[in-house]
Short mmCIF file of C-alpha atoms in Angstrom, two decimals:
data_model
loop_
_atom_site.label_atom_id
_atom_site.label_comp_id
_atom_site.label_asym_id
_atom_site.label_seq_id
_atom_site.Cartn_x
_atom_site.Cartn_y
_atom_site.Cartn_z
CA UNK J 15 151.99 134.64 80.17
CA UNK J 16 148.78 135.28 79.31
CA UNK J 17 147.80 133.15 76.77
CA UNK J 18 144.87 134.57 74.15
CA UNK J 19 143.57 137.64 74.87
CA UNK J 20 140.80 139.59 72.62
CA UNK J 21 139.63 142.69 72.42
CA UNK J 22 137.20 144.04 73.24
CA UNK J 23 135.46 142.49 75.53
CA UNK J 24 131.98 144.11 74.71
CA UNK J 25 130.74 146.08 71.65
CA UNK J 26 127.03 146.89 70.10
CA UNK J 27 126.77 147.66 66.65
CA UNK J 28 124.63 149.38 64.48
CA UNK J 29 123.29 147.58 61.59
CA UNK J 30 125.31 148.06 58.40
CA UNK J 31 128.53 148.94 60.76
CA UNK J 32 131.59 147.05 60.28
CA UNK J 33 134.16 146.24 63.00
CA UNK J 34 137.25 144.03 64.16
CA UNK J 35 137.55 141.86 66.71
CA UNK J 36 141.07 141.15 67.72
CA UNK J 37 142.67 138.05 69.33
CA UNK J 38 146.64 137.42 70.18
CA UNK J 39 148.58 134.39 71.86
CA UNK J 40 151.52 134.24 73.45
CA UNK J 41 152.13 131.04 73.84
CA UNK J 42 153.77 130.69 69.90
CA UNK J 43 151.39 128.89 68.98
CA UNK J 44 151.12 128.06 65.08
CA UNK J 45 147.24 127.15 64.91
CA UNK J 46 144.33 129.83 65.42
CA UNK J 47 140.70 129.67 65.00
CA UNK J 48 137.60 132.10 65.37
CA UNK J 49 134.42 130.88 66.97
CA UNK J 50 130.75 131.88 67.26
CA UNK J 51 128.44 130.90 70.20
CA UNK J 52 124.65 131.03 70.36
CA UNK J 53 122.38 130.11 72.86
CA UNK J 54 121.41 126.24 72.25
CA UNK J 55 124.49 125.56 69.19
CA UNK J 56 127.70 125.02 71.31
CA UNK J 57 130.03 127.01 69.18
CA UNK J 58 130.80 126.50 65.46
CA UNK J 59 133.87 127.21 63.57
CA UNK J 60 134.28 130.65 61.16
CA UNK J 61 137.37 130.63 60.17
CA UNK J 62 141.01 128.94 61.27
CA UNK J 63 144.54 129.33 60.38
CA UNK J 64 146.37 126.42 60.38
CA UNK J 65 149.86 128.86 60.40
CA UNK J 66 151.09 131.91 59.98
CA UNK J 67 149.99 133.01 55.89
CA UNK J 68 147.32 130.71 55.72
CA UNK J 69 143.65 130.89 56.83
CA UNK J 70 140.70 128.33 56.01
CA UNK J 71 136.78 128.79 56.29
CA UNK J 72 135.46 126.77 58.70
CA UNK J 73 131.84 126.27 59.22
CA UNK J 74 129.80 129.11 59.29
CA UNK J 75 132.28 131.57 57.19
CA UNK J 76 129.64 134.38 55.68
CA UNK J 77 129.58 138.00 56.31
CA UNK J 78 132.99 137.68 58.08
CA UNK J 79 136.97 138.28 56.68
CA UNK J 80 140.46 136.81 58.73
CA UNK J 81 143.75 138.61 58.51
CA UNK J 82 146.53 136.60 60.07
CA UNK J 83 148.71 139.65 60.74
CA UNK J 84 151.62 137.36 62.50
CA UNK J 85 152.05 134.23 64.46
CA UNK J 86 150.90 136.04 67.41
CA UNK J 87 147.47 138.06 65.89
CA UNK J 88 144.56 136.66 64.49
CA UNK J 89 141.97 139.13 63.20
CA UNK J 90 138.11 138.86 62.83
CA UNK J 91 136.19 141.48 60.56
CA UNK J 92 132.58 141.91 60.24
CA UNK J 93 132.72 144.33 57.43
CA UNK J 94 128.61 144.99 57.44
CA UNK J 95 127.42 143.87 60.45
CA UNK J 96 123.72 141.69 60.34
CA UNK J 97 121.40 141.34 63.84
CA UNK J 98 122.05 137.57 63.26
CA UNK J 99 125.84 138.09 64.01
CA UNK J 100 124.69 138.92 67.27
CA UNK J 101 126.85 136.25 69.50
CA UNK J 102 129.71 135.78 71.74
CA UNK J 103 132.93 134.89 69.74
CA UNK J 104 135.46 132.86 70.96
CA UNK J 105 139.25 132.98 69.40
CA UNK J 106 141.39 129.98 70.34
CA UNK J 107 144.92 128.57 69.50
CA UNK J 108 146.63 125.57 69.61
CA UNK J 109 150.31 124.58 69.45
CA UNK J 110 150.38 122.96 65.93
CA UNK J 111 147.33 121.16 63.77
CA UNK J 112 143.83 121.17 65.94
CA UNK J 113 142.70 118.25 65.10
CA UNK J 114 144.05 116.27 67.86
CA UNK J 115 145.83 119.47 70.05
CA UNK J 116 144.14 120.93 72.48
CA UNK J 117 142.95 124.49 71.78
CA UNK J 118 143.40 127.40 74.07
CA UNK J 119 140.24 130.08 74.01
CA UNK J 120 140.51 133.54 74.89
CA UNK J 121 137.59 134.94 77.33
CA UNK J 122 135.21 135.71 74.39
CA UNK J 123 134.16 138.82 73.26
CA UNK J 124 130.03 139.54 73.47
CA UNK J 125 128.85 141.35 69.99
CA UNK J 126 125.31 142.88 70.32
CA UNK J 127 124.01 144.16 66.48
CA UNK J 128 120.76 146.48 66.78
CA UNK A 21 128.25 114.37 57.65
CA UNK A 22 129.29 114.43 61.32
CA UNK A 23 127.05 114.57 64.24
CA UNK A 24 127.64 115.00 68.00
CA UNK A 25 124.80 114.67 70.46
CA UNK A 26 124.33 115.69 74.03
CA UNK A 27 121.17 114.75 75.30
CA UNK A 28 121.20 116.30 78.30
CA UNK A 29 120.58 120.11 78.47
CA UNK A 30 120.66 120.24 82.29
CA UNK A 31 121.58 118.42 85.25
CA UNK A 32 121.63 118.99 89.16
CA UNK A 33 124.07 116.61 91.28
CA UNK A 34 124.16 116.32 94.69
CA UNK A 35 127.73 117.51 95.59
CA UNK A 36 130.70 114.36 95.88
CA UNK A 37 128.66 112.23 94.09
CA UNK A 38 129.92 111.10 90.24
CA UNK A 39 128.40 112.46 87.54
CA UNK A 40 127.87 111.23 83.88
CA UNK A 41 127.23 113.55 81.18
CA UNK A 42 126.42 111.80 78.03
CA UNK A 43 127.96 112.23 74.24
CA UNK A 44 127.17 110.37 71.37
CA UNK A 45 128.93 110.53 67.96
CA UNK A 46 128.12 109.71 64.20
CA UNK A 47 131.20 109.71 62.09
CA UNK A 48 132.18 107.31 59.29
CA UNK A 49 135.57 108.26 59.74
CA UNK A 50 137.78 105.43 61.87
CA UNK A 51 140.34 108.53 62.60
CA UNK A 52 139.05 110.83 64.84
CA UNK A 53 139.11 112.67 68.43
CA UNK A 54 137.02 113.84 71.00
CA UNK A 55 137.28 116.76 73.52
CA UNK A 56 135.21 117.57 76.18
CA UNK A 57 135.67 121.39 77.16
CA UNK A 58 134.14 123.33 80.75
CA UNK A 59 132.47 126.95 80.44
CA UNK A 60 131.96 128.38 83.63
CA UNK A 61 129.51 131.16 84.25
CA UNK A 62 132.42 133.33 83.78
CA UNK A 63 132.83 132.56 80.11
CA UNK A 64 136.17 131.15 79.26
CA UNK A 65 136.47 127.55 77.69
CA UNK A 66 138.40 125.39 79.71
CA UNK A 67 140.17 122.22 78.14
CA UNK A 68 139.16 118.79 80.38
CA UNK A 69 140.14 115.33 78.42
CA UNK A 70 140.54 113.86 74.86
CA UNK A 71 140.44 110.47 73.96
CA UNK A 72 141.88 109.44 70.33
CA UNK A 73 139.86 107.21 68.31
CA UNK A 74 142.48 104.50 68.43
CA UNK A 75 143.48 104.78 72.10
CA UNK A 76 142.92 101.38 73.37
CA UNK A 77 142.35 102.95 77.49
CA UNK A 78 140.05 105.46 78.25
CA UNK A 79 141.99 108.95 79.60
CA UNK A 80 142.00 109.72 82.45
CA UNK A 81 142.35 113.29 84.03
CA UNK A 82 142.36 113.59 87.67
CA UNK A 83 138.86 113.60 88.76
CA UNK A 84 137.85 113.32 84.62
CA UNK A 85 137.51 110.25 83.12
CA UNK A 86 136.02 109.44 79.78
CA UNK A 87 133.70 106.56 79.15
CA UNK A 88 134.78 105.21 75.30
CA UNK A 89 132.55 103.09 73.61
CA UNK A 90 133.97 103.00 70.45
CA UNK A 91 131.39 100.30 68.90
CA UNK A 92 128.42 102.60 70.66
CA UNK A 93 129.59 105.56 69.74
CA UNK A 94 129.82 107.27 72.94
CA UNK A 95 132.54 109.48 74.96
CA UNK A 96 131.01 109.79 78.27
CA UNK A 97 132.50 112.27 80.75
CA UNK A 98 133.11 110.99 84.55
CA UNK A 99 133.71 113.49 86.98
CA UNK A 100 133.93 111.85 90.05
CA UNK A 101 133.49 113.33 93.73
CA UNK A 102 131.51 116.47 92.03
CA UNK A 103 132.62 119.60 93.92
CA UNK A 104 130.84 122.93 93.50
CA UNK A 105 133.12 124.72 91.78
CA UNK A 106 132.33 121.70 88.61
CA UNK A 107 129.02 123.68 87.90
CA UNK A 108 129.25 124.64 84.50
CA UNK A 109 128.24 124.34 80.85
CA UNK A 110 130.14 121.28 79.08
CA UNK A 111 130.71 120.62 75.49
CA UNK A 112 131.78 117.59 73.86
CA UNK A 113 133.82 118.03 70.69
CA UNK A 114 134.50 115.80 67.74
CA UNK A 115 137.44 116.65 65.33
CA UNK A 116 137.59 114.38 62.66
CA UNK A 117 140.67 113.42 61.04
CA UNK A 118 139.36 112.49 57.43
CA UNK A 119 137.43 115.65 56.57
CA UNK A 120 139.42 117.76 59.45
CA UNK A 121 136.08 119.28 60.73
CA UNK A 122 135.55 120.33 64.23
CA UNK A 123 131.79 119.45 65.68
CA UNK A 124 130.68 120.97 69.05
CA UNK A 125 127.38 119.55 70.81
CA UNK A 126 125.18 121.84 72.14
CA UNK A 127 126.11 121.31 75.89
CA UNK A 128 125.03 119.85 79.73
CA UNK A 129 124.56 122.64 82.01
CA UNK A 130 125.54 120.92 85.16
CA UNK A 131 124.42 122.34 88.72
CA UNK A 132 126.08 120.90 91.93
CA UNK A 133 123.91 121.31 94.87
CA UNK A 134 125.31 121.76 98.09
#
């Protein structure tokens, strides 16, 4: 069991680049949710998807895309990559709503744009 | 609007004594929860404790406890007999109920000293 994993763990990007992160959970969880951190703003919300077929912006939304490919995989594309999406991203899950279920997060994956 | 506040950027506690790490709240919602979450230097986000707006005891986790003053608007985190392996980042986290937004503070870095 290893509950959420992403991939990869690393990447730099080139300005203008585009890329996706991926995140899976294998705990069948219904909920999952994509997170930015920066230094000094805890993390903030992109995107969630309260189930499988559905996805919702969250807080911070611009310059990225979701696919929720199954219950298992949600996906996180930066389709032109900006220096300011320069973070670590966090992808969590949780067993049904998140509002009051705890969320599981994945190790993070640390996204350097040049 | 939501707000969460964690005054506290840093701390240093001498180690087994209890520690208090502060959260404060704005919300006009009477539904809501909060979360406090652990981020070690290694990265991952590790759930601690929630408390539910209308619990009527404060939770309790093992060596967690959270202070709730509902009228204050505070969630306090208790760790009691601090060990070294409790230095970390923490986050508090509001999810409100009403407009289903998630709020993270910006974090306590909290250093044990031997």
């Amino acid at each position: 069991n290893a509950g959420v994993t992403q991939t990869p763990k690393f990447q730099v990007l080139k300005t203008g680049q585009s890329m996706t992160l991926q995140c899976a959970q294998d705990m069948n969880h219904n909920s999952m949710y994509w997170y930015r951190q920066d230094p000094g703003m805890g993390l903030r919300l992109i995107y969630y998807s309260a189930s499988e077929g559905t996805t919702d912006k969250g807080e911070v939304p611009n310059g990225y895309n979701v696919s929720r490919l199954n219950k298992r995989e949600f996906s996180l594309r930066l389709e032109s990559a900006a220096p300011s999406q320069t973070s670590v991203y966090f992808c969590a899950s949780s067993e049904v709503g998140y509002l009051q279920e705890t969320q599981y997060f994945g190790p993070g994956t640390r996204l350097l744009v040049l | 609007a939501q707000k969460i506040t964690q005054t506290q950027p840093g701390m240093f506690v001498q180690e087994k004594e209890a520690v208090t790490l502060d959260c404060t709240y704005d919300t006009s919602d009477q539904s809501y929860g909060l979360f406090w979450y652990k981020q070690p230097s290694s990265g991952e986000m590790i759930f601690l404790i929630y408390q539910g707006s209308y619990d009527e005891q404060n939770a309790t986790e093992g060596r967690y406890s959270l202070n709730f003053q509902k009228a204050r608007k505070s969630a306090n985190l208790v760790i009691s007999a601090s060990q070294l392996g409790d230095s970390a980042m923490y986050f508090c986290l509001l999810s409100n109920f009403g407009n289903e937004k998630l709020t993270f503070g910006t974090g306590t870095r909290l250093t044990i000293i031997p």
